[in-house]
Amino acid sequence: MKALRGRASFLGDRSIGHMDAGARSTALLVRAVTETIEGQA
């Protein structure tokens, strides 16, 4: 995915194929919360 906003946007096409650290950390956080909630049910 091509970065259109944020600090990586100046890379243009060179940003394609590189993971966005903020998106990845948010995904890990959401997964951990989901697993915790499901484990309590």
Tab-separated table of C-alpha atoms in Angstrom:
chain	number	residue	atom	x	y	z
A	1	MET	CA	0.000	0.000	0.000
A	2	LYS	CA	1.335	3.407	-0.915
A	3	ALA	CA	1.657	5.855	1.976
A	4	LEU	CA	-0.429	8.959	1.308
A	5	ARG	CA	-0.303	10.594	4.740
A	6	GLY	CA	2.176	10.880	7.565
A	7	ARG	CA	5.937	10.708	7.684
A	8	ALA	CA	6.198	7.935	5.074
A	9	SER	CA	4.248	9.881	2.444
A	10	PHE	CA	7.399	11.606	1.145
A	11	LEU	CA	8.669	8.183	0.005
A	12	GLY	CA	5.876	7.832	-2.539
A	13	ASP	CA	6.102	4.525	-4.430
A	14	ARG	CA	9.098	3.467	-2.326
A	15	SER	CA	6.750	3.043	0.640
A	16	ILE	CA	4.986	0.144	-1.105
A	17	GLY	CA	5.646	-3.162	0.623
A	18	HIS	CA	6.850	-1.716	3.927
A	19	MET	CA	4.837	-2.304	7.066
A	20	ASP	CA	3.391	0.703	8.873
A	21	ALA	CA	4.596	0.433	12.463
A	22	GLY	CA	1.589	2.276	13.891
A	23	ALA	CA	-0.889	0.053	12.085
A	24	ARG	CA	0.945	-3.080	13.197
A	25	SER	CA	1.152	-2.042	16.842
A	26	THR	CA	-2.538	-1.127	16.832
A	27	ALA	CA	-3.404	-4.525	15.334
A	28	LEU	CA	-1.400	-6.276	18.065
A	29	LEU	CA	-3.133	-4.230	20.757
A	30	VAL	CA	-6.605	-4.952	19.370
A	31	ARG	CA	-5.794	-8.667	19.110
A	32	ALA	CA	-4.571	-8.796	22.716
A	33	VAL	CA	-7.692	-7.038	23.994
A	34	THR	CA	-9.946	-9.321	21.933
A	35	GLU	CA	-8.217	-12.477	23.177
A	36	THR	CA	-8.454	-11.261	26.769
A	37	ILE	CA	-12.164	-10.515	26.480
A	38	GLU	CA	-12.893	-13.824	24.741
A	39	GLY	CA	-10.918	-15.687	27.406
A	40	GLN	CA	-13.124	-14.219	30.134
A	41	ALA	CA	-16.387	-15.231	28.468
